[in-house]
C-alpha atoms as a PDB file:
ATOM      1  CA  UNK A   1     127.288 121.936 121.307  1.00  0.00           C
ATOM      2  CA  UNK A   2     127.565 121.486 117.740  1.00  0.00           C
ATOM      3  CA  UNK A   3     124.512 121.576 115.566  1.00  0.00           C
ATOM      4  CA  UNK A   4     123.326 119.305 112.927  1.00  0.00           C
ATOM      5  CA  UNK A   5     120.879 119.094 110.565  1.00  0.00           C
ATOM      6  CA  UNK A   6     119.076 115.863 109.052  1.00  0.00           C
ATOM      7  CA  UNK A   7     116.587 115.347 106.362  1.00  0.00           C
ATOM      8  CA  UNK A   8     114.304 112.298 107.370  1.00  0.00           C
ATOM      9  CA  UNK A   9     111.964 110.426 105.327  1.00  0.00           C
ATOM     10  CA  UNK A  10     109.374 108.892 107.694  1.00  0.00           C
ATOM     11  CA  UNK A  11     107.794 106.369 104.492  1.00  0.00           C
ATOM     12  CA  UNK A  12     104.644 106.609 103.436  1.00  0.00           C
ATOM     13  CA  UNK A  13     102.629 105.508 107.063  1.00  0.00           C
ATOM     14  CA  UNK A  14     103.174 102.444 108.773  1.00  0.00           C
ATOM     15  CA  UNK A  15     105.793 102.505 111.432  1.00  0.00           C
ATOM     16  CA  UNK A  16     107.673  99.419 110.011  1.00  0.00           C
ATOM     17  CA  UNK A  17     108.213 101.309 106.884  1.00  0.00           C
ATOM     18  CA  UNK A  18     111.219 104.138 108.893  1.00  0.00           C
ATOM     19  CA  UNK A  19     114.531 103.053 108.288  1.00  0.00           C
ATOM     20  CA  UNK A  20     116.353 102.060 111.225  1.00  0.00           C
ATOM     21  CA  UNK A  21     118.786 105.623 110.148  1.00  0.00           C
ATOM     22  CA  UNK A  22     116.060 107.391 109.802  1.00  0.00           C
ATOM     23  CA  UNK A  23     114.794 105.994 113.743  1.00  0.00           C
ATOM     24  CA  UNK A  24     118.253 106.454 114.841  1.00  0.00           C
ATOM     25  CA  UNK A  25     118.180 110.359 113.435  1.00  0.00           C
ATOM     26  CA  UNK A  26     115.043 110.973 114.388  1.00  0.00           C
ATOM     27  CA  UNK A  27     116.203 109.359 118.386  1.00  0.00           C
ATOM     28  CA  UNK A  28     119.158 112.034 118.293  1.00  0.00           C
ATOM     29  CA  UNK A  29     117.418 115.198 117.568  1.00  0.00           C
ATOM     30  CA  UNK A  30     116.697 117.459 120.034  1.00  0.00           C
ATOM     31  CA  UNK A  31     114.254 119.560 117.675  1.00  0.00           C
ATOM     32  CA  UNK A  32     111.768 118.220 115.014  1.00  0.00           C
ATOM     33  CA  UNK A  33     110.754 120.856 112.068  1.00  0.00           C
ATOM     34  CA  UNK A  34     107.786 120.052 109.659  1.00  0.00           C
ATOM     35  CA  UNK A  35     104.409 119.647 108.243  1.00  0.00           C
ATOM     36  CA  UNK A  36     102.044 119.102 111.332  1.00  0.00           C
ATOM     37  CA  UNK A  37     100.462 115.956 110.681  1.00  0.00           C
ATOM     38  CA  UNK A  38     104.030 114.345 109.742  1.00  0.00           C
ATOM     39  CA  UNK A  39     105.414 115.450 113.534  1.00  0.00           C
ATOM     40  CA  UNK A  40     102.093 114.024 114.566  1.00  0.00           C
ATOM     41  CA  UNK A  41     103.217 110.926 113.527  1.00  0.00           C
ATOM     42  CA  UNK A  42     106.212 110.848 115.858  1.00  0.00           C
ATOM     43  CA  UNK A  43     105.684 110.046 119.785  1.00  0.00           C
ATOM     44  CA  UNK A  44     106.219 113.141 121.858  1.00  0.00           C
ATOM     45  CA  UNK A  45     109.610 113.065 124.159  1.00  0.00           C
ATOM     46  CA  UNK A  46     110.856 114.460 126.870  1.00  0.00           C
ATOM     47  CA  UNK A  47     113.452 116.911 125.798  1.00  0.00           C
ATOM     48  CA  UNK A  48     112.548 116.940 122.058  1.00  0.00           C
ATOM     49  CA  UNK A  49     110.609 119.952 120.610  1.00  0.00           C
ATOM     50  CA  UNK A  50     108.599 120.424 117.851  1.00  0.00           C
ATOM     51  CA  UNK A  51     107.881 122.898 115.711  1.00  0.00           C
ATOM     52  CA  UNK A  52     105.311 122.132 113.313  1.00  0.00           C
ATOM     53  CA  UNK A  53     104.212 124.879 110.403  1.00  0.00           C
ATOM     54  CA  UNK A  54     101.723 124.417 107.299  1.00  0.00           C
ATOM     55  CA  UNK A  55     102.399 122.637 104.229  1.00  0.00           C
ATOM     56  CA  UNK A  56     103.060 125.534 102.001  1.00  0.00           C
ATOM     57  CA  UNK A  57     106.022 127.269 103.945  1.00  0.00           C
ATOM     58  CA  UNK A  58     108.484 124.453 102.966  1.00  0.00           C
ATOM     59  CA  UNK A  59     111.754 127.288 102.198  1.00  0.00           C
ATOM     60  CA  UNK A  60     110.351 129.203 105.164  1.00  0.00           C
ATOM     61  CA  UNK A  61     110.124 125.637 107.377  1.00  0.00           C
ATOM     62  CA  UNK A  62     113.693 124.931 106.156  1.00  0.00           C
ATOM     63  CA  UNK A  63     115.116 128.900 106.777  1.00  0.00           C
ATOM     64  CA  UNK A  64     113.972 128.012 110.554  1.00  0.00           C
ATOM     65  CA  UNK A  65     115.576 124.332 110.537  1.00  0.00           C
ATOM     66  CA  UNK A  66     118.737 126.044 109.223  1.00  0.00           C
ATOM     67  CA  UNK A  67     118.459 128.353 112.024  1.00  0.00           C
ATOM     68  CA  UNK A  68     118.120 126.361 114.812  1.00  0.00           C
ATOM     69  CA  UNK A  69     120.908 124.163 113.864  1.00  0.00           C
ATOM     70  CA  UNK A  70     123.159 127.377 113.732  1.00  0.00           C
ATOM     71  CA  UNK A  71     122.446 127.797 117.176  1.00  0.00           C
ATOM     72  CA  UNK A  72     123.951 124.571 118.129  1.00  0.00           C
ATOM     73  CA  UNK A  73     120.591 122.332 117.777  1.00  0.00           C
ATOM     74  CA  UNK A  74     120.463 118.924 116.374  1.00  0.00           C
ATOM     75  CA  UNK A  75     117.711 119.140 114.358  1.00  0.00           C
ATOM     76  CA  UNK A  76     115.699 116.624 111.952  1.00  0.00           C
ATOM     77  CA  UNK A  77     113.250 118.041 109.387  1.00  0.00           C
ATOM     78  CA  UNK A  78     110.527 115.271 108.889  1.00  0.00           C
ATOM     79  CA  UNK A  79     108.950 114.529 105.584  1.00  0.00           C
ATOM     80  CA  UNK A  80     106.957 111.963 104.772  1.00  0.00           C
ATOM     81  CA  UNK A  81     107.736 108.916 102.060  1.00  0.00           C
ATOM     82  CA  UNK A  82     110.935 110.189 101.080  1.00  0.00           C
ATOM     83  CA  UNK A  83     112.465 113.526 101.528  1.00  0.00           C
ATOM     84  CA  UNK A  84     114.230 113.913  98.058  1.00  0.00           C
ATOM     85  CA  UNK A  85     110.985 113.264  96.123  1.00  0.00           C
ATOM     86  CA  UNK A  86     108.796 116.508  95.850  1.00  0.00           C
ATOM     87  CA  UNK A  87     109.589 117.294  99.757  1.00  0.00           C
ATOM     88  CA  UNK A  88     111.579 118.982 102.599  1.00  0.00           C
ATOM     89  CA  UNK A  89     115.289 117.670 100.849  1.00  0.00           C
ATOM     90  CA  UNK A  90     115.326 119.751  98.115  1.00  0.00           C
ATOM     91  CA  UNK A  91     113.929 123.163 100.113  1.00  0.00           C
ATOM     92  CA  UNK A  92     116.690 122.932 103.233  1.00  0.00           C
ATOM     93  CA  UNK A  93     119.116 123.089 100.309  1.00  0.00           C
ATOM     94  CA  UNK A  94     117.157 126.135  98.315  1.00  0.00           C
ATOM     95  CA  UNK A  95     117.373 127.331 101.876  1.00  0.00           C
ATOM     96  CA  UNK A  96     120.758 126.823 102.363  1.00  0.00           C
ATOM     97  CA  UNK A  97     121.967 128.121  99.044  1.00  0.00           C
ATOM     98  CA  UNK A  98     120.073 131.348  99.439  1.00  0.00           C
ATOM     99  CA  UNK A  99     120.871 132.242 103.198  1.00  0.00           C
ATOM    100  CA  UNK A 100     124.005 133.071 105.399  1.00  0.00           C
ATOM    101  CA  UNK A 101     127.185 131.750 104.342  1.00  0.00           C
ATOM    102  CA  UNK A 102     127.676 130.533 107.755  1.00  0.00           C
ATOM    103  CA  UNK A 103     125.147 128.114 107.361  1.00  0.00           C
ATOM    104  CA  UNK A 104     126.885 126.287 104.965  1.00  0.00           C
ATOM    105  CA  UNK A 105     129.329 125.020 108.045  1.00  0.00           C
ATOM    106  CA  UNK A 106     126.298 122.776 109.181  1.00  0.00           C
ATOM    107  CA  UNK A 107     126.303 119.586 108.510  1.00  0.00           C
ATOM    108  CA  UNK A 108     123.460 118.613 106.901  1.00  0.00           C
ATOM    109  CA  UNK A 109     122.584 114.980 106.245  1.00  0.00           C
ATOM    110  CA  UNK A 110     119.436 113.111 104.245  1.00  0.00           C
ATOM    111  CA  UNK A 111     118.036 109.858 104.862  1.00  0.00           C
ATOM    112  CA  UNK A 112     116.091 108.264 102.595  1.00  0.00           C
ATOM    113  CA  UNK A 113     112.393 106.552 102.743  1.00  0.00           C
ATOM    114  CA  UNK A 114     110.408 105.208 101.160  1.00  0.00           C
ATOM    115  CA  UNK A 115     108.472 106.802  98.762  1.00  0.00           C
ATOM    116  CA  UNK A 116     104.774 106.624  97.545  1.00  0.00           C
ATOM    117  CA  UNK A 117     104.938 105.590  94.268  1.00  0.00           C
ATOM    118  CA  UNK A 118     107.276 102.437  95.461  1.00  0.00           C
ATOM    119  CA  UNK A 119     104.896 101.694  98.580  1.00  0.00           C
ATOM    120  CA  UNK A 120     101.877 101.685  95.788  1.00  0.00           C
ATOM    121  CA  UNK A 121     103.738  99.764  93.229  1.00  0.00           C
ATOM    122  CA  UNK A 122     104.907  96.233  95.734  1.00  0.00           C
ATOM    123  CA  UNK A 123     100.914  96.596  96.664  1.00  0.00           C
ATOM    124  CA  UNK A 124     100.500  95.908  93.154  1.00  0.00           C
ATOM    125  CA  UNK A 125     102.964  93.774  92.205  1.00  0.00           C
ATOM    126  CA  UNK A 126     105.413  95.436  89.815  1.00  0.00           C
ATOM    127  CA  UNK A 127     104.232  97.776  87.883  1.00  0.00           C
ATOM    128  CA  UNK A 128     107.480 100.030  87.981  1.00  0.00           C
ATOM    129  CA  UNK A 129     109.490  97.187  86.519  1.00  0.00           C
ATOM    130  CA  UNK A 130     110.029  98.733  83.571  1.00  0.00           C
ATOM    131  CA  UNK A 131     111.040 102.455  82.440  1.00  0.00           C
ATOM    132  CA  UNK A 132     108.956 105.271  84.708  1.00  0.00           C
ATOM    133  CA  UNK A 133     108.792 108.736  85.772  1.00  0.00           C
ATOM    134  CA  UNK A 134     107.306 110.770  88.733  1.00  0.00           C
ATOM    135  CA  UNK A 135     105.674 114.321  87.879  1.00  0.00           C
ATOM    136  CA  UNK A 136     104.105 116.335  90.746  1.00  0.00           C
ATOM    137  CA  UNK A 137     100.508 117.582  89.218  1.00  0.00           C
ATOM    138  CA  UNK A 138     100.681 120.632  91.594  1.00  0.00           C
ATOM    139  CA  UNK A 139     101.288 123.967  90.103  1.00  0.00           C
ATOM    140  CA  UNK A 140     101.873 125.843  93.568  1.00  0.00           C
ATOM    141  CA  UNK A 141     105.543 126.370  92.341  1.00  0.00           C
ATOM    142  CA  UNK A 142     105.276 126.048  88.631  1.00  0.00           C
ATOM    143  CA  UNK A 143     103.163 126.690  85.682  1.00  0.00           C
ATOM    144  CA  UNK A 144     100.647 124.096  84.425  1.00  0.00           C
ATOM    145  CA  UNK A 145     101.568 124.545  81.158  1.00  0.00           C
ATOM    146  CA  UNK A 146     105.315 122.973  82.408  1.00  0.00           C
ATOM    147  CA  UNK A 147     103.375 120.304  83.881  1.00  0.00           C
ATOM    148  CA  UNK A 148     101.178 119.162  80.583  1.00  0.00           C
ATOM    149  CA  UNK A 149     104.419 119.940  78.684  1.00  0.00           C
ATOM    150  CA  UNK A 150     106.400 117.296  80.301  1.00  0.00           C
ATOM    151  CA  UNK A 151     103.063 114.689  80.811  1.00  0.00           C
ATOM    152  CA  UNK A 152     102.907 114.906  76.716  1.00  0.00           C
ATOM    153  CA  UNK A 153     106.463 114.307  76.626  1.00  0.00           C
ATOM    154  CA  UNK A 154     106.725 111.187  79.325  1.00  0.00           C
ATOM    155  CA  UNK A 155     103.135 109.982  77.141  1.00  0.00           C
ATOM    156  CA  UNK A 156     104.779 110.242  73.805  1.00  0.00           C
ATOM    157  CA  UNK A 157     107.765 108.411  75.364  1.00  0.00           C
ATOM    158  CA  UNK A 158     105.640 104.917  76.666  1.00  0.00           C
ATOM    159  CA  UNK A 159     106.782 105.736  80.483  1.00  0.00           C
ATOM    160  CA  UNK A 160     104.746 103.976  83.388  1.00  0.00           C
ATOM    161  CA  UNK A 161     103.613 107.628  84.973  1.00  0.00           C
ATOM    162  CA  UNK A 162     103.306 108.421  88.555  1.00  0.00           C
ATOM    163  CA  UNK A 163     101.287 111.162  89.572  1.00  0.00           C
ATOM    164  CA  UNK A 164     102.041 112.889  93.001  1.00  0.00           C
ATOM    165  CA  UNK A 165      99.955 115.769  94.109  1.00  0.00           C
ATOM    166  CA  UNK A 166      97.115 114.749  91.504  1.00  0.00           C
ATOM    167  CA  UNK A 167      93.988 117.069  93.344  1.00  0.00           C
ATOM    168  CA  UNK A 168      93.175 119.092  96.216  1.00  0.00           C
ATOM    169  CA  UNK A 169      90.624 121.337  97.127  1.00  0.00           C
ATOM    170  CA  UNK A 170      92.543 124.067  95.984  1.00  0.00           C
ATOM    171  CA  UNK A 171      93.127 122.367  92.774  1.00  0.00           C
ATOM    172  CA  UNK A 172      90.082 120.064  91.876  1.00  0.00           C
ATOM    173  CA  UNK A 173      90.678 119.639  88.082  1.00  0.00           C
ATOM    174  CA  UNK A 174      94.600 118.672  87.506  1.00  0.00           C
ATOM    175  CA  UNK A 175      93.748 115.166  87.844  1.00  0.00           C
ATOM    176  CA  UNK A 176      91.075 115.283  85.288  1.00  0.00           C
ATOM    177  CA  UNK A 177      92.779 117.401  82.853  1.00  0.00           C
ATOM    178  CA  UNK A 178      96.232 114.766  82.922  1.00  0.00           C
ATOM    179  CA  UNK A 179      93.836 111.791  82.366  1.00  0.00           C
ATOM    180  CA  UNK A 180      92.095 113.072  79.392  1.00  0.00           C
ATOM    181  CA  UNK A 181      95.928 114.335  77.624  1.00  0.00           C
ATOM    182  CA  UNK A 182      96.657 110.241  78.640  1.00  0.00           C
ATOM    183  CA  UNK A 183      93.570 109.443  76.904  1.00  0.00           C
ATOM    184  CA  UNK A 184      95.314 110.643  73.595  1.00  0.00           C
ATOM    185  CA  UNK A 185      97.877 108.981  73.314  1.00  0.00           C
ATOM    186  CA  UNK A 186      97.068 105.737  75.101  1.00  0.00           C
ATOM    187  CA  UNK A 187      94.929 102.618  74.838  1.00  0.00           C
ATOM    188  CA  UNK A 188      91.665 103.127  76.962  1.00  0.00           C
ATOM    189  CA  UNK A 189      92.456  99.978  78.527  1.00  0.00           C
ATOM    190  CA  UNK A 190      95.825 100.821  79.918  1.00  0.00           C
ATOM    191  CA  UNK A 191      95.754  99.864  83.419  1.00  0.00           C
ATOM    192  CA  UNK A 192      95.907 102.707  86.156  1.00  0.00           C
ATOM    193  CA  UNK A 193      96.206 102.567  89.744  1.00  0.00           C
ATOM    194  CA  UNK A 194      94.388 104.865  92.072  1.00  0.00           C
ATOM    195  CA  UNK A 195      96.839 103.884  95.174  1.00  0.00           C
ATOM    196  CA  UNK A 196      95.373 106.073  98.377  1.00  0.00           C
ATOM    197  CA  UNK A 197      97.025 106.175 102.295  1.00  0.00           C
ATOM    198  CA  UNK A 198      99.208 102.939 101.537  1.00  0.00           C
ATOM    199  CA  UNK A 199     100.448 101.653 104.857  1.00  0.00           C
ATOM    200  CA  UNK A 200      97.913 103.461 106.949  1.00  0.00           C
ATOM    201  CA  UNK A 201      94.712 102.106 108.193  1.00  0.00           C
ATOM    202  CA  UNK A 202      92.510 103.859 105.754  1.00  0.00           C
ATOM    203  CA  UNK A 203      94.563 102.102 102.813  1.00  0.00           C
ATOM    204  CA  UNK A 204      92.671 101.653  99.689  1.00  0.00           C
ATOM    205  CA  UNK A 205      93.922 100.531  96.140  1.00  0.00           C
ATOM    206  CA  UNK A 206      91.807 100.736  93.038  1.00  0.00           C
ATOM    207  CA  UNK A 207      93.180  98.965  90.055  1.00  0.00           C
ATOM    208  CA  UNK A 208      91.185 100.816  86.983  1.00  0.00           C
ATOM    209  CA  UNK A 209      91.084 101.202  83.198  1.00  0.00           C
ATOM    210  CA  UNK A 210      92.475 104.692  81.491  1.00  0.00           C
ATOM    211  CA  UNK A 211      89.025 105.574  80.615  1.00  0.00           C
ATOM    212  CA  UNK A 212      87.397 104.422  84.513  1.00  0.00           C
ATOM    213  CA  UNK A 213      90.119 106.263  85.753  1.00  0.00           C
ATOM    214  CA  UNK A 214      89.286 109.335  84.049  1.00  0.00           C
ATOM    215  CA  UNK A 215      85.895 109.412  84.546  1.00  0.00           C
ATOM    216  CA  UNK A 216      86.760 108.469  88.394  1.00  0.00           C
ATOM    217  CA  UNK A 217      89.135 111.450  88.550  1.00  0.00           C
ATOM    218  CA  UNK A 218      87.244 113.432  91.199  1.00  0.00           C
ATOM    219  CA  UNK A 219      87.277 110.416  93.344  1.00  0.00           C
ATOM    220  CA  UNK A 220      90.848 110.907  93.909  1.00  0.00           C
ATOM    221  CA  UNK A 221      92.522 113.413  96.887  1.00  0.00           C
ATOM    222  CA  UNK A 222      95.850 114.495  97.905  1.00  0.00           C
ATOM    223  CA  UNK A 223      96.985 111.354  99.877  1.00  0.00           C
ATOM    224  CA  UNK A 224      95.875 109.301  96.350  1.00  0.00           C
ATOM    225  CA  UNK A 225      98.906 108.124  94.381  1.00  0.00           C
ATOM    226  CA  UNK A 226      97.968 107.840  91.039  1.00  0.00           C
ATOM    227  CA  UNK A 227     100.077 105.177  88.474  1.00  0.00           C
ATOM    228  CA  UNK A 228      99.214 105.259  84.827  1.00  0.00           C
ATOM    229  CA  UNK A 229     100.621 101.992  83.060  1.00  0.00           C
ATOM    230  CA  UNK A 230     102.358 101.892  79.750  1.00  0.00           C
ATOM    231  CA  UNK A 231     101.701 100.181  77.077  1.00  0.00           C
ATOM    232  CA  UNK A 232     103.532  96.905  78.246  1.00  0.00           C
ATOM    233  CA  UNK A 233     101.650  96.836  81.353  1.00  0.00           C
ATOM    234  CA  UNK A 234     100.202  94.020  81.875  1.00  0.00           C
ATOM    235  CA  UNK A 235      97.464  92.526  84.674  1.00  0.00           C
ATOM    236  CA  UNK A 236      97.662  88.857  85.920  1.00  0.00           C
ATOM    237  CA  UNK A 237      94.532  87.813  86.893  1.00  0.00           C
ATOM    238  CA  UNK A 238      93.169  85.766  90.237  1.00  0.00           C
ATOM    239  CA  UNK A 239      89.990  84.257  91.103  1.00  0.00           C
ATOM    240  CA  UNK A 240      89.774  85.344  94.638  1.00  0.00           C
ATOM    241  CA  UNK A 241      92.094  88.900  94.539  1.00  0.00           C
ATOM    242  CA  UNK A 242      92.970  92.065  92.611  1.00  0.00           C
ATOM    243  CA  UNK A 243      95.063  91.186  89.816  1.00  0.00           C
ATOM    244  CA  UNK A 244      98.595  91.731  90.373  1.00  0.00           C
ATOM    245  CA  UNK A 245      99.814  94.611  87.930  1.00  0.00           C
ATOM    246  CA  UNK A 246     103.418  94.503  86.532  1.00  0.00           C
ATOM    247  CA  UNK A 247     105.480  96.025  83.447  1.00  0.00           C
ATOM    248  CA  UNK A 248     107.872  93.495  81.875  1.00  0.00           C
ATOM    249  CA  UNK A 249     111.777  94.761  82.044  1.00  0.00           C
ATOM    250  CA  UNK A 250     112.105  94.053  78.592  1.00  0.00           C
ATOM    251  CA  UNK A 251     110.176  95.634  75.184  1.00  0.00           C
ATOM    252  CA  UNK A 252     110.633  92.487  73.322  1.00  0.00           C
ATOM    253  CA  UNK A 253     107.038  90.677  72.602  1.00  0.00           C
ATOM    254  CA  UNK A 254     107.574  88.020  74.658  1.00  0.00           C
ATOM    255  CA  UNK A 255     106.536  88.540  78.471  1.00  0.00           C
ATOM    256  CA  UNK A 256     108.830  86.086  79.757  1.00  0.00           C
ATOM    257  CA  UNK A 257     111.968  87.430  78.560  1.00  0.00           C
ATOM    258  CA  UNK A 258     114.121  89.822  80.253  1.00  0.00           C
ATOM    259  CA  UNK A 259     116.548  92.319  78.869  1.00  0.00           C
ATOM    260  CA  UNK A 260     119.579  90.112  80.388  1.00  0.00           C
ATOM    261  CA  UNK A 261     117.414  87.553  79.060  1.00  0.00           C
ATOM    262  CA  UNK A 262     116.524  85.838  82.457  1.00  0.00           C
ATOM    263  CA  UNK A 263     112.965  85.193  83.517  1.00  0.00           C
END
């Protein structure tokens, strides 16, 4: 038998967020490789093994993926939201790149989910409508001086910011320490979004000031999404709801005007 790999993103929770590629890779495999509480989230199978492994062994994780597909497996590596964004994609190919040249006769394949900062922002409404980054807040695999680096540059810049990673137990004071740099060079008013376990039952989505938000930083945990607004960002209010949050395509003053000049 030949073996195969696939990179799978599994979304951010809910079921109905998997691709149907995704469903169909994950149907095929005949051995699942990742972060135990992602394989948790995938019904056990006759056939099908697992092999699950903590959440800071991702080169390891992949080395063993790799492996196993050598030997003729058809393997899927699971990650959750998607795997290209700060997860299993970019580590099977670190992996790959660093280990036997035979490996690189496997084909290796990634499907794509969807990820947490796009899951929090159609919660919201659209706050990603205009320019935005993503920046990881952990330091587990780079310096925190890269990380404030590039956060002063994004700031400087007027990018919508979303922060992955933003605290941990481990790391208790990231969050707090990105917030306050935001809090120099934006409006204390600039709308955040604290966006926690979208699509899973425990779902909760705080829409907050810059200067709540900061204050509220230790309120935030590692399954927290956190979206800091630029200075376009805008809230529509409603009597009976959050307000919906969105960032207008275009930088020209009026709200209602595109950059193709559509509304």
């Amino acid at each position: 038998m030949s073996g195969s790999l696939t990179i799978v993103g599994l979304g951010p929770g809910t079921p109905d967020w998997i691709t149907p590629a995704a469903q169909t890779a994950l149907d095929a495999a005949t051995d699942l490789v990742g972060y135990g509480p992602y394989l948790d989230r995938i019904p056990e199978r006759e056939g099908r093994t697992k092999h699950a492994s903590d959440n800071r062994v991702e080169v390891e994780r992949a080395g063993h993926a790799l492996a196993l597909a050598a030997e003729g497996k058809r393997v899927a590596v699971v990650s959750g939201g998607d795997p290209g964004v700060f997860a299993m994609a970019a580590a099977v190919f670190e992996a790959l790149e660093a280990g036997p040249e035979a490996w690189r006769a496997i084909p290796v394949t990634v499907e794509p989910g969807i990820t947490a900062m796009l899951a929090a922002a159609a919660r919201a409404g659209a706050p990603l409508g205009g320019d935005f980054c993503a920046i990881s807040l952990s330091d587990n695999l780079k310096p925190w001086e890269v990380v404030t680096a590039r956060l002063a540059a994004v700031l400087a810049a007027d990018l919508v910011i979303c922060l992955y990673n933003p605290i941990s137990k481990a790391r208790p004071w990231q969050l707090g320490k990105a917030l306050e740099l935001a809090c120099q060079h934006r409006d204390a008013a600039t709308p955040v979004l604290f966006a926690r376990a979208v699509g899973r039952p425990d779902e909760a989505l705080r829409i907050l000031t810059l200067a709540e938000a900061a204050a509220q930083a230790g309120t935030a945990d590692m399954a927290t999404l956190v979206m800091i607004g630029a200075s376009s960002t805008r809230l529509i209010a409603r009597e009976s709801a959050a307000p919906y949050v969105y960032t207008p395509r275009s930088v020209a003053s009026s709200p209602c005007v595109t950059s193709q000049g559509r509304t």
